Amino acid sequence: MKNIIFLLLIFEICFPKTVSISGSIFNNEGKPSRKAEVVLFNLDESPIALAKTNRKGRFEFSDIIPDYYYLAVNHPEDGTIRIKINPRKARNRDLLLRLNLKKEIETPLIYTYSNVKPILKDPALRMKTISTTVDDKSIQLSWKKIPQAT
């Protein structure tokens, strides 16, 4: 019995739980955006997954390992939108999105792997270790590199 529990624990640690990212894309009139290109990027701007919306404006990415990503949606006539997705420390869940395309570029909203409302400020960018140096001519601020900020 102990061996089975040990194996299950090792399996949980070695194979992280995957999630799905799905949703519906709408134009500025509230109608589904057909054949919009949906791309999931990592923070280095390398594409992870690509999909096109169906006639109802829906898309889905399956078996995604929870990590920091950008999701960009582009339609030549309806517009674009870009969001950032941040993982949670625990209990990452499938993400269901409802996005409205815009003609103008806006600041990306921040989503987590849960179905809560998006936020404007990225909590991953909170700087806790800022050092300040002040002299007669300048004020210098420095902090550790934040890999999620790239």
PDB file of C-alpha atoms in Angstrom:
ATOM      1  CA  MET A   1       0.000   0.000   0.000  1.00  0.00           C
ATOM      2  CA  LYS A   2       2.836   2.390   0.856  1.00  0.00           C
ATOM      3  CA  ASN A   3       4.462   1.625  -2.501  1.00  0.00           C
ATOM      4  CA  ILE A   4       1.292   2.554  -4.383  1.00  0.00           C
ATOM      5  CA  ILE A   5       0.976   5.861  -2.542  1.00  0.00           C
ATOM      6  CA  PHE A   6       4.662   6.567  -3.155  1.00  0.00           C
ATOM      7  CA  LEU A   7       4.273   5.842  -6.886  1.00  0.00           C
ATOM      8  CA  LEU A   8       1.228   8.101  -7.115  1.00  0.00           C
ATOM      9  CA  LEU A   9       3.132  10.888  -5.402  1.00  0.00           C
ATOM     10  CA  ILE A  10       6.089  10.515  -7.790  1.00  0.00           C
ATOM     11  CA  PHE A  11       3.698  10.452 -10.763  1.00  0.00           C
ATOM     12  CA  GLU A  12       2.053  13.711  -9.585  1.00  0.00           C
ATOM     13  CA  ILE A  13       5.419  15.425  -9.210  1.00  0.00           C
ATOM     14  CA  CYS A  14       6.950  14.199 -12.483  1.00  0.00           C
ATOM     15  CA  PHE A  15       3.915  14.745 -14.702  1.00  0.00           C
ATOM     16  CA  PRO A  16       2.308  18.135 -14.113  1.00  0.00           C
ATOM     17  CA  LYS A  17      -1.428  18.475 -14.622  1.00  0.00           C
ATOM     18  CA  THR A  18      -2.335  20.012 -17.937  1.00  0.00           C
ATOM     19  CA  VAL A  19      -5.183  22.416 -18.577  1.00  0.00           C
ATOM     20  CA  SER A  20      -7.186  23.550 -21.563  1.00  0.00           C
ATOM     21  CA  ILE A  21      -7.588  27.111 -22.765  1.00  0.00           C
ATOM     22  CA  SER A  22     -10.782  27.687 -24.700  1.00  0.00           C
ATOM     23  CA  GLY A  23     -13.201  30.461 -25.413  1.00  0.00           C
ATOM     24  CA  SER A  24     -15.267  32.544 -27.762  1.00  0.00           C
ATOM     25  CA  ILE A  25     -14.130  35.525 -29.811  1.00  0.00           C
ATOM     26  CA  PHE A  26     -16.516  38.333 -30.770  1.00  0.00           C
ATOM     27  CA  ASN A  27     -16.243  41.423 -32.977  1.00  0.00           C
ATOM     28  CA  ASN A  28     -17.199  44.931 -31.815  1.00  0.00           C
ATOM     29  CA  GLU A  29     -20.843  44.300 -32.814  1.00  0.00           C
ATOM     30  CA  GLY A  30     -21.056  41.304 -30.472  1.00  0.00           C
ATOM     31  CA  LYS A  31     -21.161  38.749 -33.294  1.00  0.00           C
ATOM     32  CA  PRO A  32     -18.855  35.691 -33.369  1.00  0.00           C
ATOM     33  CA  SER A  33     -15.603  36.335 -35.203  1.00  0.00           C
ATOM     34  CA  ARG A  34     -15.178  33.520 -37.732  1.00  0.00           C
ATOM     35  CA  LYS A  35     -11.753  32.296 -38.816  1.00  0.00           C
ATOM     36  CA  ALA A  36      -9.851  34.536 -36.414  1.00  0.00           C
ATOM     37  CA  GLU A  37      -6.293  33.336 -35.804  1.00  0.00           C
ATOM     38  CA  VAL A  38      -5.594  32.476 -32.152  1.00  0.00           C
ATOM     39  CA  VAL A  39      -1.940  31.984 -31.158  1.00  0.00           C
ATOM     40  CA  LEU A  40      -0.549  30.979 -27.762  1.00  0.00           C
ATOM     41  CA  PHE A  41       3.003  32.326 -27.234  1.00  0.00           C
ATOM     42  CA  ASN A  42       5.520  31.733 -24.474  1.00  0.00           C
ATOM     43  CA  LEU A  43       7.290  34.763 -22.985  1.00  0.00           C
ATOM     44  CA  ASP A  44      10.013  34.527 -25.648  1.00  0.00           C
ATOM     45  CA  GLU A  45       7.337  35.085 -28.332  1.00  0.00           C
ATOM     46  CA  SER A  46       7.727  31.510 -29.620  1.00  0.00           C
ATOM     47  CA  PRO A  47       4.374  30.062 -30.719  1.00  0.00           C
ATOM     48  CA  ILE A  48       3.183  27.130 -28.589  1.00  0.00           C
ATOM     49  CA  ALA A  49      -0.193  26.472 -30.232  1.00  0.00           C
ATOM     50  CA  LEU A  50      -2.233  27.839 -33.133  1.00  0.00           C
ATOM     51  CA  ALA A  51      -5.967  27.618 -33.840  1.00  0.00           C
ATOM     52  CA  LYS A  52      -8.654  29.265 -35.953  1.00  0.00           C
ATOM     53  CA  THR A  53     -12.071  30.091 -34.576  1.00  0.00           C
ATOM     54  CA  ASN A  54     -15.043  28.166 -35.930  1.00  0.00           C
ATOM     55  CA  ARG A  55     -18.260  29.698 -37.268  1.00  0.00           C
ATOM     56  CA  LYS A  56     -19.421  30.338 -33.700  1.00  0.00           C
ATOM     57  CA  GLY A  57     -16.154  32.112 -32.830  1.00  0.00           C
ATOM     58  CA  ARG A  58     -14.922  29.287 -30.590  1.00  0.00           C
ATOM     59  CA  PHE A  59     -11.416  27.881 -30.187  1.00  0.00           C
ATOM     60  CA  GLU A  60      -9.674  25.394 -27.884  1.00  0.00           C
ATOM     61  CA  PHE A  61      -6.147  24.443 -26.883  1.00  0.00           C
ATOM     62  CA  SER A  62      -5.814  21.150 -24.978  1.00  0.00           C
ATOM     63  CA  ASP A  63      -3.015  19.634 -22.877  1.00  0.00           C
ATOM     64  CA  ILE A  64      -1.359  22.950 -22.024  1.00  0.00           C
ATOM     65  CA  ILE A  65       1.121  22.940 -19.130  1.00  0.00           C
ATOM     66  CA  PRO A  66       0.268  25.911 -16.866  1.00  0.00           C
ATOM     67  CA  ASP A  67       2.938  28.558 -17.382  1.00  0.00           C
ATOM     68  CA  TYR A  68       3.275  32.227 -18.319  1.00  0.00           C
ATOM     69  CA  TYR A  69       1.830  32.799 -21.806  1.00  0.00           C
ATOM     70  CA  TYR A  70       0.512  35.454 -24.142  1.00  0.00           C
ATOM     71  CA  LEU A  71      -2.618  34.727 -26.163  1.00  0.00           C
ATOM     72  CA  ALA A  72      -3.029  36.826 -29.304  1.00  0.00           C
ATOM     73  CA  VAL A  73      -6.139  36.877 -31.480  1.00  0.00           C
ATOM     74  CA  ASN A  74      -6.083  38.513 -34.902  1.00  0.00           C
ATOM     75  CA  HIS A  75      -8.780  38.939 -37.530  1.00  0.00           C
ATOM     76  CA  PRO A  76      -8.069  41.105 -40.604  1.00  0.00           C
ATOM     77  CA  GLU A  77     -11.465  42.847 -40.468  1.00  0.00           C
ATOM     78  CA  ASP A  78     -12.632  42.564 -36.851  1.00  0.00           C
ATOM     79  CA  GLY A  79      -9.425  43.608 -35.056  1.00  0.00           C
ATOM     80  CA  THR A  80      -7.044  42.144 -32.481  1.00  0.00           C
ATOM     81  CA  ILE A  81      -6.660  41.457 -28.783  1.00  0.00           C
ATOM     82  CA  ARG A  82      -3.718  40.269 -26.700  1.00  0.00           C
ATOM     83  CA  ILE A  83      -3.885  38.940 -23.137  1.00  0.00           C
ATOM     84  CA  LYS A  84      -1.362  37.536 -20.672  1.00  0.00           C
ATOM     85  CA  ILE A  85      -2.015  34.302 -18.779  1.00  0.00           C
ATOM     86  CA  ASN A  86      -0.275  33.693 -15.445  1.00  0.00           C
ATOM     87  CA  PRO A  87      -0.167  30.345 -13.625  1.00  0.00           C
ATOM     88  CA  ARG A  88      -1.372  30.003 -10.063  1.00  0.00           C
ATOM     89  CA  LYS A  89       0.838  28.435  -7.385  1.00  0.00           C
ATOM     90  CA  ALA A  90      -1.642  25.572  -6.995  1.00  0.00           C
ATOM     91  CA  ARG A  91      -4.957  24.359  -8.374  1.00  0.00           C
ATOM     92  CA  ASN A  92      -4.651  25.571 -11.941  1.00  0.00           C
ATOM     93  CA  ARG A  93      -7.929  24.993 -13.754  1.00  0.00           C
ATOM     94  CA  ASP A  94      -9.143  25.046 -17.328  1.00  0.00           C
ATOM     95  CA  LEU A  95      -9.474  28.605 -18.600  1.00  0.00           C
ATOM     96  CA  LEU A  96     -12.652  29.669 -20.404  1.00  0.00           C
ATOM     97  CA  LEU A  97     -12.367  33.050 -22.145  1.00  0.00           C
ATOM     98  CA  ARG A  98     -14.826  35.454 -23.750  1.00  0.00           C
ATOM     99  CA  LEU A  99     -12.870  38.070 -25.684  1.00  0.00           C
ATOM    100  CA  ASN A 100     -13.980  41.059 -27.754  1.00  0.00           C
ATOM    101  CA  LEU A 101     -11.735  42.140 -30.617  1.00  0.00           C
ATOM    102  CA  LYS A 102     -10.747  45.816 -30.847  1.00  0.00           C
ATOM    103  CA  LYS A 103      -9.567  47.874 -33.803  1.00  0.00           C
ATOM    104  CA  GLU A 104      -6.997  49.709 -31.662  1.00  0.00           C
ATOM    105  CA  ILE A 105      -4.247  48.090 -29.588  1.00  0.00           C
ATOM    106  CA  GLU A 106      -4.822  48.084 -25.818  1.00  0.00           C
ATOM    107  CA  THR A 107      -2.821  47.090 -22.747  1.00  0.00           C
ATOM    108  CA  PRO A 108      -3.105  43.310 -22.272  1.00  0.00           C
ATOM    109  CA  LEU A 109      -5.380  42.092 -19.479  1.00  0.00           C
ATOM    110  CA  ILE A 110      -3.961  39.502 -17.051  1.00  0.00           C
ATOM    111  CA  TYR A 111      -5.776  36.183 -16.561  1.00  0.00           C
ATOM    112  CA  THR A 112      -4.969  33.248 -14.258  1.00  0.00           C
ATOM    113  CA  TYR A 113      -5.879  29.586 -14.726  1.00  0.00           C
ATOM    114  CA  SER A 114      -9.204  30.083 -12.988  1.00  0.00           C
ATOM    115  CA  ASN A 115     -12.383  31.685 -14.148  1.00  0.00           C
ATOM    116  CA  VAL A 116     -12.097  34.942 -12.249  1.00  0.00           C
ATOM    117  CA  LYS A 117     -12.198  38.407 -13.781  1.00  0.00           C
ATOM    118  CA  PRO A 118      -9.004  39.649 -15.446  1.00  0.00           C
ATOM    119  CA  ILE A 119      -6.842  42.282 -13.794  1.00  0.00           C
ATOM    120  CA  LEU A 120      -4.859  45.216 -15.171  1.00  0.00           C
ATOM    121  CA  LYS A 121      -1.732  45.000 -12.980  1.00  0.00           C
ATOM    122  CA  ASP A 122       0.425  41.918 -13.320  1.00  0.00           C
ATOM    123  CA  PRO A 123       1.062  40.440  -9.841  1.00  0.00           C
ATOM    124  CA  ALA A 124       4.128  38.623 -11.210  1.00  0.00           C
ATOM    125  CA  LEU A 125       5.835  42.001 -11.529  1.00  0.00           C
ATOM    126  CA  ARG A 126       5.658  42.929  -7.854  1.00  0.00           C
ATOM    127  CA  MET A 127       9.155  43.992  -6.851  1.00  0.00           C
ATOM    128  CA  LYS A 128       9.978  43.156  -3.259  1.00  0.00           C
ATOM    129  CA  THR A 129      13.738  43.566  -3.296  1.00  0.00           C
ATOM    130  CA  ILE A 130      14.367  47.120  -4.455  1.00  0.00           C
ATOM    131  CA  SER A 131      17.579  48.797  -3.400  1.00  0.00           C
ATOM    132  CA  THR A 132      17.909  52.567  -3.462  1.00  0.00           C
ATOM    133  CA  THR A 133      21.077  54.633  -3.685  1.00  0.00           C
ATOM    134  CA  VAL A 134      20.816  58.389  -3.209  1.00  0.00           C
ATOM    135  CA  ASP A 135      23.569  60.964  -3.707  1.00  0.00           C
ATOM    136  CA  ASP A 136      23.655  64.720  -4.405  1.00  0.00           C
ATOM    137  CA  LYS A 137      23.003  64.385  -8.132  1.00  0.00           C
ATOM    138  CA  SER A 138      20.900  61.241  -8.594  1.00  0.00           C
ATOM    139  CA  ILE A 139      18.660  58.562  -7.208  1.00  0.00           C
ATOM    140  CA  GLN A 140      19.411  55.035  -8.390  1.00  0.00           C
ATOM    141  CA  LEU A 141      16.929  52.159  -8.133  1.00  0.00           C
ATOM    142  CA  SER A 142      17.883  48.541  -8.787  1.00  0.00           C
ATOM    143  CA  TRP A 143      16.092  45.226  -8.454  1.00  0.00           C
ATOM    144  CA  LYS A 144      16.435  41.566  -9.329  1.00  0.00           C
ATOM    145  CA  LYS A 145      15.606  40.416 -12.828  1.00  0.00           C
ATOM    146  CA  ILE A 146      11.982  39.320 -13.168  1.00  0.00           C
ATOM    147  CA  PRO A 147      11.796  36.610 -15.867  1.00  0.00           C
ATOM    148  CA  GLN A 148       7.997  36.943 -16.186  1.00  0.00           C
ATOM    149  CA  ALA A 149       8.395  40.566 -17.289  1.00  0.00           C
ATOM    150  CA  THR A 150       9.933  39.791 -20.654  1.00  0.00           C
TER     151      THR A 150
END
